[in-house]
Coordinates of C-alpha atoms in Angstrom, one line a residue:
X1090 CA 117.5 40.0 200.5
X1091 CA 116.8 42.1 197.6
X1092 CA 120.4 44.1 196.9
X1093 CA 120.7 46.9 194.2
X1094 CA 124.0 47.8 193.0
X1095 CA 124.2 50.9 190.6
X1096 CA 127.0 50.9 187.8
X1097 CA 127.6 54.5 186.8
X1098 CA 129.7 55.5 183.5
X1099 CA 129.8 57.4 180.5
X1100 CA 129.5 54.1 178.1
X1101 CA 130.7 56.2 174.8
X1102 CA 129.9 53.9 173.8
X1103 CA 128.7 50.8 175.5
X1104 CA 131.5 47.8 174.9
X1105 CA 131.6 44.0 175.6
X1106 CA 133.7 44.7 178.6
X1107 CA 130.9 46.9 180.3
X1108 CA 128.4 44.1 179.3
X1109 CA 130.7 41.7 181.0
X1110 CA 130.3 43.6 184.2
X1111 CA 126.7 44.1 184.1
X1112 CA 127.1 40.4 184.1
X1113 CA 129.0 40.0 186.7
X1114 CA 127.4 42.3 188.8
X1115 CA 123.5 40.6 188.1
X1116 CA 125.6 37.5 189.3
X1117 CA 126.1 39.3 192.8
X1118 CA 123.2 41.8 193.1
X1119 CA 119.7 40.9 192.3
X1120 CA 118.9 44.5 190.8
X1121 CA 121.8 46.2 188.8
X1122 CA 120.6 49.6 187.3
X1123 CA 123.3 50.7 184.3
X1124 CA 123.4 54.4 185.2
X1125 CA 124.5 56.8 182.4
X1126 CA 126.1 60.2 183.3
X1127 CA 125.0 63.5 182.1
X1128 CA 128.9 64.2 182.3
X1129 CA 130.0 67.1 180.0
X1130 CA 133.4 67.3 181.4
X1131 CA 133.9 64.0 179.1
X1132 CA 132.4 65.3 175.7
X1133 CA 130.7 62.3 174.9
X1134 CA 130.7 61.4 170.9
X1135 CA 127.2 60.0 171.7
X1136 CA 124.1 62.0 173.4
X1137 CA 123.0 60.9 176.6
X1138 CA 119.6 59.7 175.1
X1139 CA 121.8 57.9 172.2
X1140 CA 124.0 55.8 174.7
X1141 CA 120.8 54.9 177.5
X1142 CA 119.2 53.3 173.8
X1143 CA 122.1 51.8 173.3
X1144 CA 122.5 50.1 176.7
X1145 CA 118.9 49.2 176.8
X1146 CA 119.1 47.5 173.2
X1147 CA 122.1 45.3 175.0
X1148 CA 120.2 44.5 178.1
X1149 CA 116.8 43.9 176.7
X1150 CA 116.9 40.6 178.0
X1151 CA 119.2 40.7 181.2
X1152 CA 116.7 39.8 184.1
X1153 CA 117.0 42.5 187.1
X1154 CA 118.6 44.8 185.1
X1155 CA 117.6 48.2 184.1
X1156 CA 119.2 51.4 182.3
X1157 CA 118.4 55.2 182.7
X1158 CA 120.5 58.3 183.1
X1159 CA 121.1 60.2 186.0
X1160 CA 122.2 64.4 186.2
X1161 CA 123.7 64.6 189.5
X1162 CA 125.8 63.0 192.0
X1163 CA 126.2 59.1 191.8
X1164 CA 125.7 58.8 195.3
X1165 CA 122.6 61.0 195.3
X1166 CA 121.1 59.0 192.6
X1167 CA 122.1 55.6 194.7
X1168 CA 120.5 57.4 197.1
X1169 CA 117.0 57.8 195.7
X1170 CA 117.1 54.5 194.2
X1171 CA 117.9 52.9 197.6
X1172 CA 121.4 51.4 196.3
X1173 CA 123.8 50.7 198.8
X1174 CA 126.6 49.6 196.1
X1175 CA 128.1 51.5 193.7
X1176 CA 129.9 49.1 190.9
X1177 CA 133.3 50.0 189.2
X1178 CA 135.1 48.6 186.7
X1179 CA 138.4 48.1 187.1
X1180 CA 140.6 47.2 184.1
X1181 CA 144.1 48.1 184.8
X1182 CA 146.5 49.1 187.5
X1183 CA 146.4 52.7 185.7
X1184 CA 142.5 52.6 186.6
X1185 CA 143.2 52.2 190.1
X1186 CA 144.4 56.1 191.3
X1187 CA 141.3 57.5 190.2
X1188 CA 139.1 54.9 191.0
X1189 CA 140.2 55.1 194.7
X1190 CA 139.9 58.3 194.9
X1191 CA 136.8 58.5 193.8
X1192 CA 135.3 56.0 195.6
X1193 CA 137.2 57.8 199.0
X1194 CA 135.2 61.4 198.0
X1195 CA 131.8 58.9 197.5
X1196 CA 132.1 57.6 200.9
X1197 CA 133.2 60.6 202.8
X1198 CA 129.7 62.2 201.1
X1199 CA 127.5 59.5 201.2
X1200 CA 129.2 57.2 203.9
X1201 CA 126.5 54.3 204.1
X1202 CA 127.2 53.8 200.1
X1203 CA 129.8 51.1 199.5
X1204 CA 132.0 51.2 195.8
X1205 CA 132.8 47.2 194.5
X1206 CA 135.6 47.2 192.4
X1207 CA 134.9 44.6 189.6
X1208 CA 137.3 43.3 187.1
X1209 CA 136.6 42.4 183.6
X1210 CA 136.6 39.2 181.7
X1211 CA 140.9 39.2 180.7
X1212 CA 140.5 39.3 177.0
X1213 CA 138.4 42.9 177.8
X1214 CA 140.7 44.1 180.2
X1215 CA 142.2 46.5 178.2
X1216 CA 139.1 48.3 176.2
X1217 CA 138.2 51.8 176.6
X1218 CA 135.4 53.8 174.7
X1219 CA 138.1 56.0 173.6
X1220 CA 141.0 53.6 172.4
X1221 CA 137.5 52.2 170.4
X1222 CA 136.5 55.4 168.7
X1223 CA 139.8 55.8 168.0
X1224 CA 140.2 52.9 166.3
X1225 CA 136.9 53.3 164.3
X1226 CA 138.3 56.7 163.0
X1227 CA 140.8 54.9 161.5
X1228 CA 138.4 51.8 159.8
X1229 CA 139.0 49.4 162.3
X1230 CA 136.8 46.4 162.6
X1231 CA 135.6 46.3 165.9
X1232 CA 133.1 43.4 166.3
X1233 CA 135.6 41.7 168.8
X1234 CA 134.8 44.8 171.0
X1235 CA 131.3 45.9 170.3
X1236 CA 128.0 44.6 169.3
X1237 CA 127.3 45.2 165.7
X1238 CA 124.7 48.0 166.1
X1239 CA 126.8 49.7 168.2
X1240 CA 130.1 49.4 165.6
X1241 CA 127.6 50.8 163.1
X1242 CA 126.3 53.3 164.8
X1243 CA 129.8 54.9 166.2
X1244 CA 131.1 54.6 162.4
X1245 CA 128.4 56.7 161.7
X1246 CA 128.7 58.8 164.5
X1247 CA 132.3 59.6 163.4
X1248 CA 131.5 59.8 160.1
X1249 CA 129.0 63.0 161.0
X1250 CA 131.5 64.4 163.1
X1251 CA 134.5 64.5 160.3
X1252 CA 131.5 66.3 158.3
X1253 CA 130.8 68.6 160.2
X1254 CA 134.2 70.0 161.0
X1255 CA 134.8 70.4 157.7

């Protein structure tokens, strides 16, 4: 039976531990589209064009999966994509309280869409986009965390920012 499973996020920027659970996910589902959110709430470092290149540099050759953005609810855009499964990371107990109540407010809209919790890999349990571009403020190397385009292009990123608030 052919199963599509969105996995919504932000992914500023993408890291090894969101690649991890595209991988996971593939593992379970035989269609897994990487959704990236419009989200301004969040004030993304990256542009929503910026991080869907990105994403579809790192899954160029993951079979089944696909990347695009979407504008409006998650469940709307599971919805017209017929996926009955939203995916969500879940890295630490601290994730958890959101995440729940998230995926309650989901279902209570949209009741035949079903949230997975998925954890990552251990050694990226504790990664987030912003401890990262925190990090690569300050020089950090991050290649243990993220690909080395995407290390290059968030230095750069931050780089332009610093400039411009000058």
């Amino acid at each position: 039976m052919h199963q599509i499973a969105i996995y919504p996020g932000t992914f500023d920027p993408v890291t090894y531990g969101h690649i991890d659970l595209v991988k996971r996910a593939r593992e379970i589902f035989s269609e897994v589209i990487v959704a990236v959110a419009h989200n301004p709430y969040k004030k993304p470092l990256f542009s929503v064009k910026e991080r869907v290149e990105m994403l579809s540099k790192v899954v160029v050759d993951f079979e089944g999966v696909t990347v695009c953005d979407f504008d409006n609810l998650v469940v709307d855009f599971a919805a017209k994509r017929k996926a009955k499964v939203l995916i969500r990371g879940m890295r630490m107990v601290s994730d958890f309280e959101y995440e729940f109540q998230m995926a309650l407010t989901n279902r209570k809209i949209a009741p035949n869409i079903e949230t997975i919790f998925l954890m990552p890999q251990e050694s990226y349990s504790y990664l987030s986009s912003k401890l990262l571009k925190e990090a690569a403020s300050l020089g950090a190397d991050l290649s243990a965390f993220v690909p080395g385009f995407v290390e290059k292009e968030l230095k750069l990123k931050l780089r332009e920012a610093l400039r411009t608030q000058k």
